[in-house]
Structure formats: structure tokens, C-alpha cells
GROMACS .gro file of C-alpha atoms in nm:
model
  333
    1MET     CA    1  -0.055  -2.197  -3.113
    2ARG     CA    2   0.282  -2.326  -3.226
    3ILE     CA    3   0.543  -2.210  -2.976
    4LEU     CA    4   0.919  -2.253  -2.993
    5VAL     CA    5   1.076  -2.257  -2.646
    6THR     CA    6   1.451  -2.269  -2.591
    7GLY     CA    7   1.603  -2.417  -2.276
    8THR     CA    8   1.320  -2.665  -2.209
    9ALA     CA    9   1.549  -2.903  -2.021
   10GLY     CA   10   1.636  -2.617  -1.788
   11PHE     CA   11   1.457  -2.524  -1.469
   12ILE     CA   12   1.239  -2.240  -1.597
   13GLY     CA   13   1.201  -2.367  -1.953
   14PHE     CA   14   1.074  -2.704  -1.829
   15HIS     CA   15   0.805  -2.547  -1.612
   16LEU     CA   16   0.696  -2.306  -1.886
   17ALA     CA   17   0.678  -2.580  -2.149
   18GLU     CA   18   0.473  -2.798  -1.912
   19ARG     CA   19   0.226  -2.511  -1.864
   20LEU     CA   20   0.200  -2.439  -2.237
   21LEU     CA   21   0.142  -2.805  -2.320
   22THR     CA   22  -0.121  -2.834  -2.049
   23ASP     CA   23  -0.292  -2.528  -2.198
   24GLY     CA   24  -0.314  -2.708  -2.534
   25HIS     CA   25  -0.032  -2.550  -2.732
   26GLU     CA   26   0.212  -2.728  -2.962
   27VAL     CA   27   0.568  -2.688  -2.836
   28VAL     CA   28   0.906  -2.757  -2.991
   29GLY     CA   29   1.164  -2.751  -2.713
   30LEU     CA   30   1.530  -2.680  -2.784
   31ASP     CA   31   1.811  -2.755  -2.541
   32GLY     CA   32   2.185  -2.813  -2.564
   33MET     CA   33   2.198  -3.047  -2.262
   34THR     CA   34   2.529  -2.893  -2.152
   35ASP     CA   35   2.710  -3.037  -1.851
   36TYR     CA   36   2.710  -2.712  -1.649
   37TYR     CA   37   2.518  -2.923  -1.397
   38ASP     CA   38   2.382  -3.278  -1.379
   39VAL     CA   39   2.261  -3.372  -1.727
   40ASN     CA   40   2.047  -3.651  -1.578
   41LEU     CA   41   1.830  -3.387  -1.412
   42LYS     CA   42   1.783  -3.217  -1.749
   43ARG     CA   43   1.695  -3.547  -1.914
   44ALA     CA   44   1.443  -3.622  -1.640
   45ARG     CA   45   1.269  -3.293  -1.709
   46HIS     CA   46   1.252  -3.362  -2.083
   47LYS     CA   47   1.127  -3.714  -2.016
   48LEU     CA   48   0.822  -3.565  -1.845
   49LEU     CA   49   0.763  -3.320  -2.128
   50LYS     CA   50   0.780  -3.604  -2.382
   51CYS     CA   51   0.476  -3.758  -2.215
   52HIS     CA   52   0.281  -3.490  -2.404
   53SER     CA   53   0.210  -3.583  -2.766
   54SER     CA   54   0.229  -3.216  -2.866
   55PHE     CA   55   0.590  -3.179  -2.746
   56ARG     CA   56   0.891  -3.233  -2.968
   57GLU     CA   57   1.245  -3.242  -2.835
   58GLU     CA   58   1.543  -3.104  -3.027
   59VAL     CA   59   1.886  -3.136  -2.865
   60PHE     CA   60   2.158  -2.913  -3.007
   61MET     CA   61   2.339  -2.589  -2.931
   62LEU     CA   62   2.182  -2.264  -3.048
   63GLU     CA   63   2.519  -2.160  -3.188
   64ASP     CA   64   2.438  -2.403  -3.472
   65SER     CA   65   2.254  -2.149  -3.687
   66ASN     CA   66   2.186  -2.390  -3.975
   67LYS     CA   67   2.020  -2.648  -3.749
   68LEU     CA   68   1.813  -2.378  -3.579
   69ALA     CA   69   1.701  -2.229  -3.912
   70SER     CA   70   1.602  -2.574  -4.042
   71ILE     CA   71   1.383  -2.646  -3.739
   72CYS     CA   72   1.221  -2.302  -3.750
   73ASP     CA   73   1.149  -2.331  -4.123
   74GLU     CA   74   0.979  -2.665  -4.066
   75PHE     CA   75   0.785  -2.581  -3.748
   76LYS     CA   76   0.698  -2.219  -3.832
   77PRO     CA   77   0.621  -2.108  -3.475
   78ASN     CA   78   0.379  -1.824  -3.411
   79ILE     CA   79   0.568  -1.731  -3.094
   80VAL     CA   80   0.929  -1.775  -2.986
   81CYS     CA   81   1.018  -1.777  -2.616
   82HIS     CA   82   1.395  -1.772  -2.567
   83LEU     CA   83   1.495  -1.891  -2.219
   84ALA     CA   84   1.814  -2.083  -2.298
   85ALA     CA   85   2.132  -1.922  -2.165
   86GLN     CA   86   2.449  -1.991  -1.979
   87ALA     CA   87   2.328  -1.908  -1.629
   88GLY     CA   88   2.504  -1.842  -1.302
   89VAL     CA   89   2.670  -1.531  -1.163
   90ARG     CA   90   2.970  -1.701  -1.004
   91TYR     CA   91   3.039  -1.941  -1.293
   92SER     CA   92   3.091  -1.641  -1.521
   93LEU     CA   93   3.414  -1.577  -1.328
   94GLU     CA   94   3.537  -1.927  -1.411
   95ASN     CA   95   3.424  -1.979  -1.771
   96PRO     CA   96   3.344  -1.642  -1.930
   97ARG     CA   97   3.360  -1.766  -2.290
   98ALA     CA   98   3.055  -1.989  -2.233
   99TYR     CA   99   2.849  -1.673  -2.176
  100ILE     CA  100   2.963  -1.513  -2.501
  101ASP     CA  101   2.892  -1.825  -2.707
  102SER     CA  102   2.556  -1.912  -2.553
  103ASN     CA  103   2.408  -1.579  -2.452
  104LEU     CA  104   2.524  -1.357  -2.737
  105VAL     CA  105   2.569  -1.588  -3.036
  106GLY     CA  106   2.277  -1.810  -2.944
  107THR     CA  107   2.047  -1.511  -2.895
  108PHE     CA  108   2.158  -1.356  -3.225
  109ASN     CA  109   2.062  -1.678  -3.406
  110ILE     CA  110   1.719  -1.674  -3.238
  111MET     CA  111   1.676  -1.312  -3.348
  112GLU     CA  112   1.764  -1.398  -3.707
  113CYS     CA  113   1.513  -1.682  -3.717
  114SER     CA  114   1.244  -1.464  -3.560
  115ARG     CA  115   1.310  -1.199  -3.825
  116ALA     CA  116   1.290  -1.453  -4.107
  117LEU     CA  117   0.968  -1.602  -3.971
  118GLY     CA  118   0.799  -1.272  -3.890
  119VAL     CA  119   0.685  -1.410  -3.553
  120ALA     CA  120   0.387  -1.252  -3.380
  121HIS     CA  121   0.576  -1.215  -3.050
  122LEU     CA  122   0.936  -1.275  -2.943
  123LEU     CA  123   0.986  -1.320  -2.569
  124ILE     CA  124   1.336  -1.312  -2.418
  125ALA     CA  125   1.461  -1.399  -2.070
  126SER     CA  126   1.685  -1.153  -1.888
  127THR     CA  127   1.771  -1.112  -1.521
  128SER     CA  128   1.754  -0.874  -1.227
  129SER     CA  129   2.135  -0.887  -1.235
  130VAL     CA  130   2.130  -0.625  -1.513
  131TYR     CA  131   2.043  -0.364  -1.247
  132GLY     CA  132   2.396  -0.419  -1.118
  133ALA     CA  133   2.524  -0.138  -0.899
  134ASN     CA  134   2.189   0.045  -0.885
  135GLU     CA  135   2.108   0.145  -0.528
  136ALA     CA  136   1.757   0.291  -0.567
  137MET     CA  137   1.495   0.036  -0.459
  138PRO     CA  138   1.271  -0.115  -0.579
  139PHE     CA  139   1.418  -0.172  -0.926
  140THR     CA  140   1.190  -0.040  -1.199
  141GLU     CA  141   1.211  -0.120  -1.568
  142ASN     CA  142   1.293   0.240  -1.661
  143ASP     CA  143   1.594   0.254  -1.426
  144ARG     CA  144   1.931   0.274  -1.596
  145ALA     CA  145   2.101  -0.064  -1.629
  146ALA     CA  146   2.443   0.059  -1.728
  147HIS     CA  147   2.668  -0.086  -1.457
  148PRO     CA  148   2.660  -0.469  -1.465
  149MET     CA  149   2.870  -0.636  -1.197
  150THR     CA  150   2.947  -0.962  -1.381
  151LEU     CA  151   2.996  -1.080  -1.738
  152TYR     CA  152   2.676  -1.283  -1.699
  153ALA     CA  153   2.479  -0.965  -1.632
  154ALA     CA  154   2.662  -0.782  -1.910
  155THR     CA  155   2.570  -1.049  -2.166
  156LYS     CA  156   2.207  -1.046  -2.058
  157ARG     CA  157   2.193  -0.666  -2.084
  158ALA     CA  158   2.357  -0.697  -2.426
  159THR     CA  159   2.084  -0.935  -2.541
  160GLU     CA  160   1.823  -0.683  -2.429
  161LEU     CA  161   1.985  -0.416  -2.648
  162MET     CA  162   2.033  -0.657  -2.938
  163THR     CA  163   1.666  -0.749  -2.941
  164HIS     CA  164   1.568  -0.383  -2.923
  165SER     CA  165   1.763  -0.311  -3.240
  166TYR     CA  166   1.592  -0.597  -3.427
  167SER     CA  167   1.253  -0.494  -3.294
  168HIS     CA  168   1.314  -0.144  -3.431
  169LEU     CA  169   1.459  -0.252  -3.765
  170TRP     CA  170   1.224  -0.540  -3.844
  171ASP     CA  171   0.914  -0.446  -3.642
  172ILE     CA  172   0.932  -0.761  -3.425
  173PRO     CA  173   0.705  -0.730  -3.117
  174THR     CA  174   0.941  -0.818  -2.831
  175THR     CA  175   0.900  -0.858  -2.456
  176VAL     CA  176   1.204  -0.898  -2.229
  177PHE     CA  177   1.155  -1.051  -1.883
  178ARG     CA  178   1.380  -0.964  -1.590
  179PHE     CA  179   1.361  -1.254  -1.344
  180PHE     CA  180   1.420  -1.217  -0.969
  181SER     CA  181   1.573  -1.511  -0.773
  182VAL     CA  182   1.347  -1.784  -0.909
  183TYR     CA  183   1.317  -2.100  -0.699
  184GLY     CA  184   1.102  -2.410  -0.668
  185PRO     CA  185   1.079  -2.782  -0.756
  186TRP     CA  186   1.319  -2.906  -1.025
  187GLY     CA  187   1.553  -2.615  -0.947
  188ARG     CA  188   1.918  -2.607  -1.052
  189PRO     CA  189   2.185  -2.769  -0.830
  190ASP     CA  190   2.399  -2.453  -0.848
  191MET     CA  191   2.126  -2.241  -0.687
  192ALA     CA  192   2.130  -2.144  -0.319
  193LEU     CA  193   1.812  -2.329  -0.219
  194PHE     CA  194   1.933  -2.654  -0.370
  195LYS     CA  195   2.273  -2.624  -0.201
  196PHE     CA  196   2.120  -2.532   0.133
  197VAL     CA  197   1.878  -2.827   0.132
  198GLN     CA  198   2.151  -3.065   0.023
  199GLY     CA  199   2.389  -2.941   0.292
  200ILE     CA  200   2.134  -2.950   0.573
  201LEU     CA  201   2.021  -3.302   0.484
  202ASN     CA  202   2.385  -3.418   0.469
  203ASP     CA  203   2.472  -3.231   0.790
  204THR     CA  204   2.748  -3.038   0.616
  205PRO     CA  205   2.808  -2.663   0.661
  206ILE     CA  206   2.640  -2.440   0.404
  207ASP     CA  207   2.823  -2.142   0.254
  208VAL     CA  208   2.649  -1.817   0.350
  209TYR     CA  209   2.792  -1.510   0.177
  210ASN     CA  210   2.829  -1.159   0.319
  211ASN     CA  211   2.791  -1.323   0.660
  212GLY     CA  212   2.421  -1.367   0.586
  213VAL     CA  213   2.349  -0.995   0.551
  214MET     CA  214   2.164  -1.023   0.221
  215GLU     CA  215   1.811  -0.993   0.089
  216ARG     CA  216   1.658  -1.143  -0.223
  217ASP     CA  217   1.325  -1.094  -0.394
  218PHE     CA  218   1.256  -1.467  -0.413
  219THR     CA  219   1.002  -1.555  -0.683
  220TYR     CA  220   0.833  -1.895  -0.687
  221ILE     CA  221   0.848  -2.080  -1.018
  222ASP     CA  222   0.469  -2.117  -1.058
  223ASP     CA  223   0.430  -1.742  -1.012
  224LEU     CA  224   0.696  -1.677  -1.273
  225VAL     CA  225   0.533  -1.911  -1.523
  226GLU     CA  226   0.194  -1.750  -1.461
  227GLY     CA  227   0.345  -1.409  -1.533
  228ILE     CA  228   0.515  -1.526  -1.852
  229SER     CA  229   0.202  -1.704  -1.974
  230ARG     CA  230  -0.005  -1.390  -1.931
  231LEU     CA  231   0.254  -1.177  -2.107
  232PHE     CA  232   0.229  -1.394  -2.419
  233GLY     CA  233  -0.090  -1.203  -2.501
  234ALA     CA  234   0.040  -0.860  -2.394
  235VAL     CA  235   0.204  -0.790  -2.728
  236PRO     CA  236   0.390  -0.457  -2.741
  237VAL     CA  237   0.253  -0.214  -2.999
  238ARG     CA  238   0.437   0.095  -3.122
  239ASP     CA  239   0.316   0.424  -2.973
  240ARG     CA  240   0.063   0.255  -2.743
  241PRO     CA  241   0.214   0.267  -2.394
  242VAL     CA  242   0.028   0.187  -2.074
  243SER     CA  243   0.076   0.362  -1.739
  244GLY     CA  244   0.437   0.330  -1.616
  245ASP     CA  245   0.537   0.150  -1.935
  246SER     CA  246   0.890   0.067  -2.048
  247LEU     CA  247   0.771   0.058  -2.409
  248SER     CA  248   1.042   0.187  -2.641
  249PRO     CA  249   0.979   0.515  -2.824
  250ALA     CA  250   1.136   0.356  -3.132
  251ALA     CA  251   1.011  -0.004  -3.140
  252PRO     CA  252   0.738  -0.247  -3.030
  253TRP     CA  253   0.968  -0.355  -2.746
  254ARG     CA  254   0.936  -0.351  -2.368
  255VAL     CA  255   1.103  -0.496  -2.060
  256VAL     CA  256   0.902  -0.633  -1.766
  257ASN     CA  257   1.012  -0.729  -1.415
  258ILE     CA  258   0.874  -1.056  -1.285
  259GLY     CA  259   0.926  -1.063  -0.910
  260ARG     CA  260   0.722  -1.084  -0.593
  261GLY     CA  261   0.821  -0.738  -0.476
  262GLN     CA  262   0.887  -0.853  -0.118
  263PRO     CA  263   1.257  -0.905  -0.039
  264VAL     CA  264   1.336  -1.173   0.220
  265SER     CA  265   1.652  -1.184   0.429
  266LEU     CA  266   1.881  -1.475   0.352
  267MET     CA  267   1.881  -1.592   0.713
  268ASP     CA  268   1.499  -1.592   0.722
  269PHE     CA  269   1.499  -1.793   0.399
  270ILE     CA  270   1.731  -2.048   0.558
  271SER     CA  271   1.503  -2.062   0.863
  272GLU     CA  272   1.215  -2.158   0.632
  273ILE     CA  273   1.428  -2.443   0.495
  274GLU     CA  274   1.514  -2.561   0.846
  275GLY     CA  275   1.147  -2.561   0.936
  276SER     CA  276   1.049  -2.758   0.626
  277LEU     CA  277   1.321  -3.019   0.679
  278GLY     CA  278   1.293  -3.034   1.058
  279ARG     CA  279   1.672  -2.997   1.082
  280LYS     CA  280   1.913  -2.721   1.175
  281ALA     CA  281   2.175  -2.581   0.939
  282ARG     CA  282   2.545  -2.559   1.009
  283PHE     CA  283   2.696  -2.238   0.873
  284ASN     CA  284   3.014  -2.142   0.694
  285PHE     CA  285   2.991  -1.763   0.692
  286MET     CA  286   3.189  -1.602   0.412
  287PRO     CA  287   3.255  -1.252   0.273
  288MET     CA  288   3.064  -1.109  -0.024
  289GLN     CA  289   3.161  -1.275  -0.350
  290PRO     CA  290   3.290  -1.070  -0.646
  291GLY     CA  291   3.004  -0.945  -0.863
  292ASP     CA  292   2.735  -1.015  -0.602
  293VAL     CA  293   2.492  -0.760  -0.460
  294SER     CA  294   2.346  -0.739  -0.112
  295ARG     CA  295   1.981  -0.682  -0.209
  296THR     CA  296   1.733  -0.721  -0.494
  297PHE     CA  297   1.382  -0.578  -0.499
  298ALA     CA  298   1.139  -0.582  -0.793
  299ASP     CA  299   0.880  -0.322  -0.873
  300ALA     CA  300   0.612  -0.546  -1.031
  301ALA     CA  301   0.363  -0.268  -1.109
  302LEU     CA  302   0.407  -0.294  -1.487
  303LEU     CA  303   0.344  -0.669  -1.482
  304ARG     CA  304   0.026  -0.604  -1.284
  305THR     CA  305  -0.086  -0.331  -1.526
  306LEU     CA  306  -0.027  -0.549  -1.832
  307THR     CA  307  -0.166  -0.876  -1.697
  308GLY     CA  308  -0.363  -0.808  -1.378
  309TYR     CA  309  -0.127  -1.047  -1.198
  310THR     CA  310   0.134  -1.013  -0.924
  311PRO     CA  311   0.348  -1.303  -0.793
  312CYS     CA  312   0.217  -1.392  -0.450
  313THR     CA  313   0.345  -1.729  -0.323
  314PRO     CA  314   0.497  -1.692   0.027
  315THR     CA  315   0.848  -1.832   0.069
  316ALA     CA  316   0.722  -2.074   0.334
  317VAL     CA  317   0.497  -2.239   0.074
  318GLY     CA  318   0.756  -2.235  -0.203
  319VAL     CA  319   1.040  -2.365   0.012
  320ALA     CA  320   0.822  -2.649   0.145
  321ALA     CA  321   0.732  -2.748  -0.212
  322PHE     CA  322   1.099  -2.759  -0.312
  323CYS     CA  323   1.199  -2.962  -0.007
  324ALA     CA  324   0.922  -3.213  -0.077
  325TRP     CA  325   1.032  -3.244  -0.441
  326TYR     CA  326   1.399  -3.281  -0.345
  327LYS     CA  327   1.332  -3.564  -0.099
  328ARG     CA  328   1.104  -3.740  -0.345
  329TYR     CA  329   1.342  -3.705  -0.644
  330TYR     CA  330   1.652  -3.812  -0.452
  331GLY     CA  331   1.479  -4.072  -0.237
  332VAL     CA  332   1.551  -3.902   0.096
  333ASP     CA  333   1.346  -4.017   0.398
   0.00000   0.00000   0.00000
């Protein structure tokens, strides 16, 4: 198949594109190469993807609707998987406009191209952050997501609603993923695992929010990619729901959690890092940050029903894989 993937120089997009190429698909990868974090890391990811003859790199911002339309008209993808976004909960407090431009305008342009092409399946990345102030656990896809805690979460929820409207109006089969604390090799430098490993190896204190009283439903990158890959074939069809479905009553549109469904305490997660590195952390305990939540917990039953798969990699395995990659990539003994 011909698959258009946005954000292929990013953490998740890189891993997904690598999987699709390995599976024999033709992939055009779009990325803006923004300097939100080290661009060299993004270029290194794309360098690996360009080892595949069936991968084509396009570097530009999705806000450029004319450029995007030109590429789509030429490539004519069967499937569009939109992962590109301005990420980061805390950064949305510093540079909110980046989230409007990238997440809303960029997604609208992807929707317009998908409509014009009549794609067989549009897949869109969202986040567990849309559950916001919800207190009922685990989070299920049919829970209300009406109280986002940050602009980042609000823009991702907005993209969910935007794609629903286009799915209804233009009959575009659409699947929205809600990711839960994804981690693993080639992860982003702004993510907790990266910062913790870097701090421990440099013997500098690591910032631990809410005094460490937090839990996250950490999901290993290979598990996430497996879930996404299987959902490519689980195309939503109007009026054909499965058990526990989030399928819209008005469109071929559904939302699916991709998470392990086993929250891990932050301090236990750090202990896994210490064990993998053979070093002890020094802590800088801090209060809860604005917009943050103390716990996330995915109900992954719908993913299992649709695909027969549930993320299963233990954090000990995933953390060890990241630590090994980090030391290899940065030349740490």
C-alpha cells in the first residue's frame, strides 16, 4: 500500500514508518524538522528511514497547504496516518501559539487532502491527556473528555472533533488513537525517561514532580506500533459497532486507547532506570506542575476486541532497551 505518514522524524512516527517499510509498504514521510528539541536526533531518525528504497522524505510544515496538496496529488496514498503535532504538556504553557498552528491548522490541511483523495482510512494521533480532569479509572473511550487541563490537550481534543465532522460529512473512515505515556529507544529529549537517564548518568539531580506521588500507564514504543499497525485494517464502518465500541452513531469514526493498562508508580519507574544503569538517582522533589495529572490508566479492551492485541512489554524490559540505546547513541560507557 501507499501510506502517507506525518511526523516521521519524530519518535513515534519514525518507529511506525520503520515498521511499515519493513512490512513492504511504500511510505512518504512528512516532517517540519522544528527545533522544539535537537534537530540532529530527528535527522538521524530520517537517515535510517532513507536506507529503505521505498521511503521518500518531504521536509516542510503542514501549515503549507499548497505543498501538502501537491505531494498528496502526486503520491495518491491509500492510507493517511497523521502523527505530526506540537507535543509536550509543559511547553504549551510557554509557546501556546505553536499548538494552534501545528495541531489545528496542520490537521485541518491533512483532513482536506484526505477528503480530496477519498482515502480508504485516515488515522489520527491523539493523547490520554484529553481525559483531563476525569477521575474514574481506567479511562475508557466513551468517557467524556470535556475538561482538558492544558492547551495541548485542548488542541488534541479539538482535532478529534474536527475529524469526526469530516468523517460524517465526507464519509471518511477515521480512527483516532489515544496514546498513553509512550517510551522507548529514540525517545524525545523532553520526555521524563530521557531526562532521568541523562541526569543519572551525569550525576545531576532529576526533577520529580508531585514529590514522586504519580502513576503513569507507560506504553512501550514497539507495543504502540504493533497496535497502530493492526488498526490499519480495522476500518470503521457506519452502523457496524463491536462490543464496547466507541464507533460514532453518525460517522465511520472511532477512538481507540493504546495503553498497557497497568499503571506504574513514578518512583518504581525510576528504580527500573537505576537498575538498568547501575547508578543511583539524586532527586529534586517538586510540587505538581500546572496542567499535570497524578495518574493515567488505559482501558485497552476495545483495542483487544478490534485487533486481538494488548500491549504487554514490562517496564523493566522497555527501560533497559532505552538505556542501552541512549548509551550507544551518545557514546556513554
